[in-house]
PDB file of C-alpha atoms and ligand atoms in Angstrom:
ATOM      1  CA  MET U   1       0.008  -0.011   0.166  1.00  0.00           C
ATOM      2  CA  GLU U   2       1.266   3.410  -0.450  1.00  0.00           C
ATOM      3  CA  LEU U   3       2.494   5.241   2.399  1.00  0.00           C
ATOM      4  CA  ILE U   4       0.265   8.191   1.553  1.00  0.00           C
ATOM      5  CA  THR U   5      -2.646   6.271   1.280  1.00  0.00           C
ATOM      6  CA  GLN U   6      -2.037   6.069   5.347  1.00  0.00           C
ATOM      7  CA  ILE U   7      -2.015   9.365   6.143  1.00  0.00           C
ATOM      8  CA  ASP U   8      -5.194  10.705   8.407  1.00  0.00           C
ATOM      9  CA  LYS U   9      -5.226  13.597   6.552  1.00  0.00           C
ATOM     10  CA  ASN U  10      -6.841  15.739   9.939  1.00  0.00           C
ATOM     11  CA  LYS U  11      -3.779  14.708  12.249  1.00  0.00           C
ATOM     12  CA  LEU U  12      -1.194  16.403   9.949  1.00  0.00           C
ATOM     13  CA  PRO U  13       1.258  18.123  11.339  1.00  0.00           C
ATOM     14  CA  LYS U  14       0.585  22.081  11.401  1.00  0.00           C
ATOM     15  CA  HIS U  15       4.544  22.884  11.334  1.00  0.00           C
ATOM     16  CA  ILE U  16       7.022  20.354  10.445  1.00  0.00           C
ATOM     17  CA  ALA U  17      11.054  21.714  10.800  1.00  0.00           C
ATOM     18  CA  ILE U  18      13.270  19.897   9.466  1.00  0.00           C
ATOM     19  CA  ILE U  19      17.643  19.408  10.654  1.00  0.00           C
ATOM     20  CA  MET U  20      19.080  18.699   6.945  1.00  0.00           C
ATOM     21  CA  ASP U  21      21.956  16.895   8.370  1.00  0.00           C
ATOM     22  CA  GLY U  22      24.389  13.812   6.596  1.00  0.00           C
ATOM     23  CA  ASN U  23      24.994  15.887   3.460  1.00  0.00           C
ATOM     24  CA  GLY U  24      29.074  15.526   3.937  1.00  0.00           C
ATOM     25  CA  ARG U  25      28.467  11.601   5.109  1.00  0.00           C
ATOM     26  CA  TRP U  26      26.703  10.808   1.861  1.00  0.00           C
ATOM     27  CA  ALA U  27      28.914  12.403  -0.052  1.00  0.00           C
ATOM     28  CA  LYS U  28      32.268  10.748   1.378  1.00  0.00           C
ATOM     29  CA  LYS U  29      30.643   7.075   1.421  1.00  0.00           C
ATOM     30  CA  LYS U  30      30.582   8.021  -2.596  1.00  0.00           C
ATOM     31  CA  GLY U  31      33.635   9.066  -2.566  1.00  0.00           C
ATOM     32  CA  LYS U  32      33.154  12.392  -3.756  1.00  0.00           C
ATOM     33  CA  GLU U  33      34.145  16.046  -2.220  1.00  0.00           C
ATOM     34  CA  ARG U  34      31.324  17.209   0.862  1.00  0.00           C
ATOM     35  CA  ALA U  35      30.211  19.705  -1.968  1.00  0.00           C
ATOM     36  CA  PHE U  36      28.638  17.283  -3.739  1.00  0.00           C
ATOM     37  CA  GLY U  37      26.358  16.082  -0.909  1.00  0.00           C
ATOM     38  CA  HIS U  38      25.144  19.588  -0.780  1.00  0.00           C
ATOM     39  CA  GLU U  39      23.975  19.714  -4.175  1.00  0.00           C
ATOM     40  CA  ASN U  40      22.532  16.872  -3.987  1.00  0.00           C
ATOM     41  CA  GLY U  41      20.867  17.678  -0.389  1.00  0.00           C
ATOM     42  CA  VAL U  42      18.615  20.548  -2.665  1.00  0.00           C
ATOM     43  CA  LYS U  43      16.785  17.713  -4.427  1.00  0.00           C
ATOM     44  CA  ALA U  44      15.927  16.417  -1.409  1.00  0.00           C
ATOM     45  CA  VAL U  45      14.079  19.534  -0.381  1.00  0.00           C
ATOM     46  CA  ARG U  46      12.253  19.747  -3.561  1.00  0.00           C
ATOM     47  CA  GLN U  47      10.977  16.201  -2.510  1.00  0.00           C
ATOM     48  CA  THR U  48       9.964  17.056   1.013  1.00  0.00           C
ATOM     49  CA  VAL U  49       8.504  20.614   0.094  1.00  0.00           C
ATOM     50  CA  GLU U  50       5.813  19.055  -2.684  1.00  0.00           C
ATOM     51  CA  ALA U  51       4.987  15.819  -0.452  1.00  0.00           C
ATOM     52  CA  ALA U  52       4.295  18.307   2.372  1.00  0.00           C
ATOM     53  CA  ALA U  53       2.134  20.065  -0.002  1.00  0.00           C
ATOM     54  CA  GLU U  54       0.416  16.755  -1.145  1.00  0.00           C
ATOM     55  CA  ILE U  55      -0.642  16.337   2.338  1.00  0.00           C
ATOM     56  CA  GLY U  56      -1.233  19.759   3.238  1.00  0.00           C
ATOM     57  CA  VAL U  57       0.915  20.453   5.777  1.00  0.00           C
ATOM     58  CA  GLU U  58       0.910  24.243   6.336  1.00  0.00           C
ATOM     59  CA  TYR U  59       4.581  25.016   7.376  1.00  0.00           C
ATOM     60  CA  LEU U  60       7.848  23.884   6.861  1.00  0.00           C
ATOM     61  CA  THR U  61      11.503  25.541   8.441  1.00  0.00           C
ATOM     62  CA  PHE U  62      14.748  24.041   6.838  1.00  0.00           C
ATOM     63  CA  TYR U  63      17.246  24.783   9.129  1.00  0.00           C
ATOM     64  CA  ALA U  64      19.934  25.587   5.905  1.00  0.00           C
ATOM     65  CA  PHE U  65      22.692  27.326   8.001  1.00  0.00           C
ATOM     66  CA  SER U  66      23.478  27.723  11.516  1.00  0.00           C
ATOM     67  CA  THR U  67      25.353  30.749  12.614  1.00  0.00           C
ATOM     68  CA  GLU U  68      28.312  27.905  14.196  1.00  0.00           C
ATOM     69  CA  ASN U  69      28.434  26.841  10.609  1.00  0.00           C
ATOM     70  CA  TRP U  70      30.097  29.925   9.324  1.00  0.00           C
ATOM     71  CA  ASP U  71      33.277  28.659  11.231  1.00  0.00           C
ATOM     72  CA  ARG U  72      33.579  25.643   8.451  1.00  0.00           C
ATOM     73  CA  PRO U  73      36.178  25.768   5.718  1.00  0.00           C
ATOM     74  CA  LYS U  74      35.699  28.844   3.877  1.00  0.00           C
ATOM     75  CA  ALA U  75      35.325  26.765   0.385  1.00  0.00           C
ATOM     76  CA  GLU U  76      32.694  25.008   2.273  1.00  0.00           C
ATOM     77  CA  VAL U  77      31.325  28.154   3.762  1.00  0.00           C
ATOM     78  CA  ASP U  78      31.174  29.747  -0.093  1.00  0.00           C
ATOM     79  CA  THR U  79      29.829  26.876  -1.787  1.00  0.00           C
ATOM     80  CA  LEU U  80      27.014  26.478   0.628  1.00  0.00           C
ATOM     81  CA  MET U  81      25.953  30.357   0.222  1.00  0.00           C
ATOM     82  CA  GLU U  82      26.570  29.747  -3.728  1.00  0.00           C
ATOM     83  CA  LEU U  83      24.257  26.732  -3.736  1.00  0.00           C
ATOM     84  CA  LEU U  84      21.754  28.471  -2.274  1.00  0.00           C
ATOM     85  CA  VAL U  85      21.770  31.650  -4.378  1.00  0.00           C
ATOM     86  CA  GLN U  86      21.757  29.063  -7.586  1.00  0.00           C
ATOM     87  CA  ALA U  87      18.861  26.571  -5.359  1.00  0.00           C
ATOM     88  CA  ILE U  88      16.699  29.736  -5.304  1.00  0.00           C
ATOM     89  CA  GLN U  89      17.588  30.792  -9.105  1.00  0.00           C
ATOM     90  CA  THR U  90      16.355  26.774 -10.233  1.00  0.00           C
ATOM     91  CA  GLN U  91      13.834  26.793  -7.951  1.00  0.00           C
ATOM     92  CA  THR U  92      11.834  30.064  -6.873  1.00  0.00           C
ATOM     93  CA  ASP U  93       9.311  30.248  -9.812  1.00  0.00           C
ATOM     94  CA  ASP U  94       8.253  26.536 -10.274  1.00  0.00           C
ATOM     95  CA  LEU U  95       7.178  26.627  -6.070  1.00  0.00           C
ATOM     96  CA  ASN U  96       5.760  30.035  -6.973  1.00  0.00           C
ATOM     97  CA  LYS U  97       3.234  28.021  -9.302  1.00  0.00           C
ATOM     98  CA  ASN U  98       2.574  25.935  -6.660  1.00  0.00           C
ATOM     99  CA  GLY U  99       1.296  28.235  -4.013  1.00  0.00           C
ATOM    100  CA  VAL U 100       4.544  27.937  -2.145  1.00  0.00           C
ATOM    101  CA  ARG U 101       5.657  30.919   0.206  1.00  0.00           C
ATOM    102  CA  ILE U 102       8.907  31.834   0.729  1.00  0.00           C
ATOM    103  CA  GLN U 103      10.420  33.131   4.340  1.00  0.00           C
ATOM    104  CA  ALA U 104      13.533  33.129   5.766  1.00  0.00           C
ATOM    105  CA  ILE U 105      14.726  33.326   9.743  1.00  0.00           C
ATOM    106  CA  GLY U 106      18.451  33.906  10.680  1.00  0.00           C
ATOM    107  CA  ASP U 107      20.888  37.103  11.038  1.00  0.00           C
ATOM    108  CA  LEU U 108      20.067  37.075   7.405  1.00  0.00           C
ATOM    109  CA  GLU U 109      22.317  40.936   6.876  1.00  0.00           C
ATOM    110  CA  SER U 110      25.548  38.328   8.228  1.00  0.00           C
ATOM    111  CA  LEU U 111      24.742  36.700   4.540  1.00  0.00           C
ATOM    112  CA  PRO U 112      26.513  37.785   1.856  1.00  0.00           C
ATOM    113  CA  LEU U 113      24.707  40.548  -0.190  1.00  0.00           C
ATOM    114  CA  LYS U 114      23.859  38.280  -3.539  1.00  0.00           C
ATOM    115  CA  CYS U 115      22.290  35.912  -1.228  1.00  0.00           C
ATOM    116  CA  GLN U 116      20.189  38.649   0.675  1.00  0.00           C
ATOM    117  CA  HIS U 117      19.294  39.687  -2.538  1.00  0.00           C
ATOM    118  CA  GLU U 118      17.762  36.456  -4.080  1.00  0.00           C
ATOM    119  CA  LEU U 119      16.271  35.449  -0.935  1.00  0.00           C
ATOM    120  CA  GLN U 120      14.638  39.178  -0.725  1.00  0.00           C
ATOM    121  CA  GLU U 121      13.578  38.690  -4.280  1.00  0.00           C
ATOM    122  CA  ALA U 122      12.133  35.365  -3.957  1.00  0.00           C
ATOM    123  CA  ILE U 123      10.141  36.082  -0.411  1.00  0.00           C
ATOM    124  CA  ASN U 124       8.891  39.495  -2.343  1.00  0.00           C
ATOM    125  CA  LEU U 125       7.579  37.566  -5.371  1.00  0.00           C
ATOM    126  CA  THR U 126       5.948  34.260  -3.236  1.00  0.00           C
ATOM    127  CA  SER U 127       4.782  36.492  -0.319  1.00  0.00           C
ATOM    128  CA  LYS U 128       0.806  35.772  -1.369  1.00  0.00           C
ATOM    129  CA  ASN U 129       0.967  32.379  -1.619  1.00  0.00           C
ATOM    130  CA  LYS U 130      -1.068  30.229   0.902  1.00  0.00           C
ATOM    131  CA  ARG U 131      -0.458  26.645  -0.043  1.00  0.00           C
ATOM    132  CA  LEU U 132       1.917  26.430   1.920  1.00  0.00           C
ATOM    133  CA  THR U 133       4.500  28.518   3.658  1.00  0.00           C
ATOM    134  CA  ALA U 134       8.731  27.286   3.012  1.00  0.00           C
ATOM    135  CA  ILE U 135      11.016  29.249   6.399  1.00  0.00           C
ATOM    136  CA  ILE U 136      14.477  28.906   5.465  1.00  0.00           C
ATOM    137  CA  ALA U 137      16.705  29.210   8.755  1.00  0.00           C
ATOM    138  CA  ILE U 138      19.777  30.474   7.534  1.00  0.00           C
ATOM    139  CA  SER U 139      22.710  32.353   9.860  1.00  0.00           C
ATOM    140  CA  TYR U 140      20.458  31.361  12.299  1.00  0.00           C
ATOM    141  CA  SER U 141      21.021  30.067  15.484  1.00  0.00           C
ATOM    142  CA  SER U 142      18.754  30.126  18.669  1.00  0.00           C
ATOM    143  CA  LYS U 143      20.461  31.423  21.189  1.00  0.00           C
ATOM    144  CA  TRP U 144      21.237  33.809  18.341  1.00  0.00           C
ATOM    145  CA  GLU U 145      17.725  34.906  18.435  1.00  0.00           C
ATOM    146  CA  ILE U 146      16.820  34.659  21.952  1.00  0.00           C
ATOM    147  CA  VAL U 147      19.698  37.180  22.841  1.00  0.00           C
ATOM    148  CA  ASN U 148      18.477  39.744  20.125  1.00  0.00           C
ATOM    149  CA  ALA U 149      14.988  39.654  21.202  1.00  0.00           C
ATOM    150  CA  VAL U 150      15.941  40.019  24.822  1.00  0.00           C
ATOM    151  CA  LYS U 151      18.505  43.359  23.305  1.00  0.00           C
ATOM    152  CA  LYS U 152      15.078  44.613  22.048  1.00  0.00           C
ATOM    153  CA  ILE U 153      13.048  44.017  25.102  1.00  0.00           C
ATOM    154  CA  GLY U 154      15.026  46.038  26.136  1.00  0.00           C
ATOM    155  CA  ASN U 155      15.513  48.638  23.995  1.00  0.00           C
ATOM    156  CA  ASP U 156      11.057  48.879  24.281  1.00  0.00           C
ATOM    157  CA  ILE U 157      11.228  48.851  27.943  1.00  0.00           C
ATOM    158  CA  ARG U 158      14.243  51.662  28.206  1.00  0.00           C
ATOM    159  CA  ASN U 159      11.738  54.159  25.062  1.00  0.00           C
ATOM    160  CA  GLY U 160       8.521  53.205  27.349  1.00  0.00           C
ATOM    161  CA  LYS U 161       6.891  50.502  24.939  1.00  0.00           C
ATOM    162  CA  VAL U 162       6.521  47.874  27.506  1.00  0.00           C
ATOM    163  CA  SER U 163       6.474  47.616  30.397  1.00  0.00           C
ATOM    164  CA  PRO U 164       8.145  44.140  32.243  1.00  0.00           C
ATOM    165  CA  GLU U 165       5.381  43.349  34.191  1.00  0.00           C
ATOM    166  CA  ASP U 166       3.289  42.587  30.385  1.00  0.00           C
ATOM    167  CA  ILE U 167       6.134  40.459  29.030  1.00  0.00           C
ATOM    168  CA  THR U 168       4.320  37.056  28.519  1.00  0.00           C
ATOM    169  CA  ASN U 169       4.899  34.452  26.533  1.00  0.00           C
ATOM    170  CA  GLU U 170       3.254  35.455  24.219  1.00  0.00           C
ATOM    171  CA  VAL U 171       4.966  38.881  23.575  1.00  0.00           C
ATOM    172  CA  PHE U 172       7.832  37.094  24.344  1.00  0.00           C
ATOM    173  CA  SER U 173       7.062  35.202  20.797  1.00  0.00           C
ATOM    174  CA  SER U 174       6.750  37.764  18.897  1.00  0.00           C
ATOM    175  CA  TYR U 175      10.134  39.148  19.435  1.00  0.00           C
ATOM    176  CA  LEU U 176      11.873  36.238  18.025  1.00  0.00           C
ATOM    177  CA  CYS U 177      11.929  35.858  14.232  1.00  0.00           C
ATOM    178  CA  THR U 178       9.138  33.689  13.998  1.00  0.00           C
ATOM    179  CA  LYS U 179       6.591  35.807  15.403  1.00  0.00           C
ATOM    180  CA  ASP U 180       4.272  34.652  12.660  1.00  0.00           C
ATOM    181  CA  ILE U 181       4.106  31.421  12.576  1.00  0.00           C
ATOM    182  CA  PRO U 182       2.721  28.646  14.904  1.00  0.00           C
ATOM    183  CA  ASP U 183       5.778  26.822  17.109  1.00  0.00           C
ATOM    184  CA  PRO U 184       6.427  23.507  15.200  1.00  0.00           C
ATOM    185  CA  ASP U 185       4.710  20.364  16.240  1.00  0.00           C
ATOM    186  CA  PHE U 186       6.997  18.282  14.793  1.00  0.00           C
ATOM    187  CA  LEU U 187      11.094  18.261  14.529  1.00  0.00           C
ATOM    188  CA  ILE U 188      12.884  15.571  12.204  1.00  0.00           C
ATOM    189  CA  ARG U 189      16.464  15.484  12.470  1.00  0.00           C
ATOM    190  CA  THR U 190      18.396  13.241   9.459  1.00  0.00           C
ATOM    191  CA  SER U 191      21.667  11.149   9.853  1.00  0.00           C
ATOM    192  CA  GLY U 192      21.164   9.280  13.232  1.00  0.00           C
ATOM    193  CA  GLU U 193      22.419  12.774  15.681  1.00  0.00           C
ATOM    194  CA  GLN U 194      20.185  13.241  18.025  1.00  0.00           C
ATOM    195  CA  ARG U 195      21.077  16.410  19.675  1.00  0.00           C
ATOM    196  CA  ILE U 196      19.198  19.758  18.396  1.00  0.00           C
ATOM    197  CA  SER U 197      21.868  21.519  17.585  1.00  0.00           C
ATOM    198  CA  ASN U 198      20.665  25.372  18.267  1.00  0.00           C
ATOM    199  CA  PHE U 199      17.971  25.306  16.646  1.00  0.00           C
ATOM    200  CA  LEU U 200      14.436  26.597  17.939  1.00  0.00           C
ATOM    201  CA  LEU U 201      15.006  26.114  21.229  1.00  0.00           C
ATOM    202  CA  TRP U 202      11.925  27.679  22.231  1.00  0.00           C
ATOM    203  CA  GLN U 203       9.560  27.349  19.601  1.00  0.00           C
ATOM    204  CA  LEU U 204       9.730  23.387  20.214  1.00  0.00           C
ATOM    205  CA  ALA U 205       9.154  23.330  23.922  1.00  0.00           C
ATOM    206  CA  TYR U 206       6.515  20.512  22.958  1.00  0.00           C
ATOM    207  CA  ALA U 207       7.265  19.397  19.556  1.00  0.00           C
ATOM    208  CA  GLU U 208       7.482  15.548  19.129  1.00  0.00           C
ATOM    209  CA  PHE U 209      10.302  14.241  17.735  1.00  0.00           C
ATOM    210  CA  TYR U 210      11.435  12.025  14.813  1.00  0.00           C
ATOM    211  CA  PHE U 211      15.125  10.787  14.419  1.00  0.00           C
ATOM    212  CA  THR U 212      16.672   8.908  11.249  1.00  0.00           C
ATOM    213  CA  PRO U 213      19.719   7.626  10.060  1.00  0.00           C
ATOM    214  CA  VAL U 214      18.485   8.134   6.495  1.00  0.00           C
ATOM    215  CA  LEU U 215      21.337  10.906   5.244  1.00  0.00           C
ATOM    216  CA  TRP U 216      19.340  14.317   3.846  1.00  0.00           C
ATOM    217  CA  PRO U 217      20.421  13.880   0.454  1.00  0.00           C
ATOM    218  CA  ASP U 218      18.451  10.290   0.896  1.00  0.00           C
ATOM    219  CA  PHE U 219      15.911  12.016   2.061  1.00  0.00           C
ATOM    220  CA  ASN U 220      12.384  11.994  -0.226  1.00  0.00           C
ATOM    221  CA  LYS U 221       8.433  12.078  -0.277  1.00  0.00           C
ATOM    222  CA  ASP U 222       8.178   8.273   1.517  1.00  0.00           C
ATOM    223  CA  GLU U 223      10.339   9.606   4.183  1.00  0.00           C
ATOM    224  CA  LEU U 224       8.465  12.508   5.170  1.00  0.00           C
ATOM    225  CA  PHE U 225       5.273  10.722   4.776  1.00  0.00           C
ATOM    226  CA  LYS U 226       7.147   8.064   7.088  1.00  0.00           C
ATOM    227  CA  ALA U 227       7.836  10.205   9.189  1.00  0.00           C
ATOM    228  CA  VAL U 228       3.849  12.243   9.589  1.00  0.00           C
ATOM    229  CA  ILE U 229       2.612   7.893   9.772  1.00  0.00           C
ATOM    230  CA  ASP U 230       5.136   7.955  13.554  1.00  0.00           C
ATOM    231  CA  PHE U 231       4.103  11.458  14.664  1.00  0.00           C
ATOM    232  CA  GLN U 232       0.080  10.380  13.822  1.00  0.00           C
ATOM    233  CA  ASN U 233       0.536   7.104  16.586  1.00  0.00           C
ATOM    234  CA  ARG U 234       1.585   9.989  18.776  1.00  0.00           C
ATOM    235  CA  GLU U 235      -0.420  10.910  21.958  1.00  0.00           C
ATOM    236  CA  ARG U 236       0.595  14.180  22.473  1.00  0.00           C
ATOM    237  CA  ARG U 237      -0.477  15.330  26.118  1.00  0.00           C
ATOM    238  CA  PHE U 238       0.930  19.136  26.998  1.00  0.00           C
ATOM    239  CA  GLY U 239       2.113  17.900  30.413  1.00  0.00           C
ATOM    240  CA  LYS U 240      -1.535  16.707  31.316  1.00  0.00           C
ATOM    241  CA  THR U 241      -2.747  12.925  32.214  1.00  0.00           C
ATOM    242  CA  ASN U 242      -3.951  11.114  28.927  1.00  0.00           C
ATOM    243  CA  ILE U 243      -7.397  11.055  27.836  1.00  0.00           C
ATOM    244  CA  LEU U 244      -8.325   8.370  28.598  1.00  0.00           C
TER     245      LEU U 244
HETATM  246  C1  IPE L 301      23.510  19.333   6.381  1.00  0.00           C
HETATM  247  O1  IPE L 301      24.961  18.252   6.100  1.00  0.00           O
HETATM  248  C2  IPE L 301      23.855  20.522   5.868  1.00  0.00           C
HETATM  249  C3  IPE L 301      23.938  22.110   6.826  1.00  0.00           C
HETATM  250  C4  IPE L 301      25.297  22.063   8.115  1.00  0.00           C
HETATM  251  C5  IPE L 301      24.925  23.195   6.087  1.00  0.00           C
HETATM  252  P1  IPE L 301      26.488  18.370   7.230  1.00  0.00           P
HETATM  253  O2  IPE L 301      27.334  19.245   5.897  1.00  0.00           O
HETATM  254  O3  IPE L 301      26.746  18.989   7.973  1.00  0.00           O
HETATM  255  O4  IPE L 301      27.202  16.999   6.848  1.00  0.00           O
HETATM  256  P2  IPE L 301      27.477  15.819   7.417  1.00  0.00           P
HETATM  257  O5  IPE L 301      26.787  15.707   8.533  1.00  0.00           O
HETATM  258  O6  IPE L 301      29.023  16.436   7.708  1.00  0.00           O
HETATM  259  O7  IPE L 301      27.373  14.295   7.495  1.00  0.00           O
HETATM  260  C1  IPE L 302      22.957  21.104  11.953  1.00  0.00           C
HETATM  261  O1  IPE L 302      24.134  20.904  11.517  1.00  0.00           O
HETATM  262  C2  IPE L 302      22.424  22.378  11.489  1.00  0.00           C
HETATM  263  C3  IPE L 302      22.523  22.381  10.009  1.00  0.00           C
HETATM  264  C4  IPE L 302      21.655  21.521   9.336  1.00  0.00           C
HETATM  265  C5  IPE L 302      22.335  23.763   9.298  1.00  0.00           C
HETATM  266  P1  IPE L 302      25.234  20.626  11.621  1.00  0.00           P
HETATM  267  O2  IPE L 302      26.233  19.365  10.873  1.00  0.00           O
HETATM  268  O3  IPE L 302      26.022  22.059  12.003  1.00  0.00           O
HETATM  269  O4  IPE L 302      25.272  20.546  13.102  1.00  0.00           O
HETATM  270  P2  IPE L 302      26.218  19.224  14.167  1.00  0.00           P
HETATM  271  O5  IPE L 302      28.083  20.221  14.727  1.00  0.00           O
HETATM  272  O6  IPE L 302      26.459  17.811  14.167  1.00  0.00           O
HETATM  273  O7  IPE L 302      25.602  19.779  15.866  1.00  0.00           O
HETATM  274 MG1   MG L 303      26.395  17.673   9.910  1.00  0.00          MG
END
């Protein structure tokens, strides 16, 4: 039986966050340079977006490049930035036709100018689309985001815009890059690593976690469907007792 037919459309995760890991190991296994793994990772992104749109997931966040990834060798960083530009140039029109809205979170000003411009163009072009929102986390880390939020709140307190007593979970969330995006209810990490690597620490507070040994370039539609089926078999209690 096809996996997609096992998915209950009434019990979908609304927002899936993905740590796309294992490109380097995938390339190494094939006797190639790490860049080859990153290139093939783009196809997996495309498949995942299509699969998510097919079943009706509304939000997808892809962890593409972390704050810590800037410490990789310059050649690899350059390749990743170049690939991002290429991926946007080759994929945006199609994504746009298919109703995908592109957004980005992270310290976008730290990106090469070319990257910033391409990203902004794709964001503007697709801003009215409603079917699925695909968010790229780039030059992103959660601690960076939280510290940044605290700085902005500090400023607003100084300027009299907010008072400390008014700060609630909701107010704090509104200072994060994800302010208009619902928290992910499902996190997928590929490549067998079982850690969060500075990704969406606040937003993942009650997400379900799914770890698969599949290396990112091998991730595809069926892998996404498998993960969603796993999600649908879990009981989410949010700290309460179970309903039975
Ligand atoms: C994920 O693959 C892509 C990025 C972090 C940019 P890696 O490059 O981390 O690949 P591995 O984990 O070394 O195999
Ligand atoms: C996490 O992968 C970051 C991204 C997928 C962009 P890393 O490969 O950088 O994480 P660690 O070093 O294994 O924790
Ligand atoms: Mg890695």
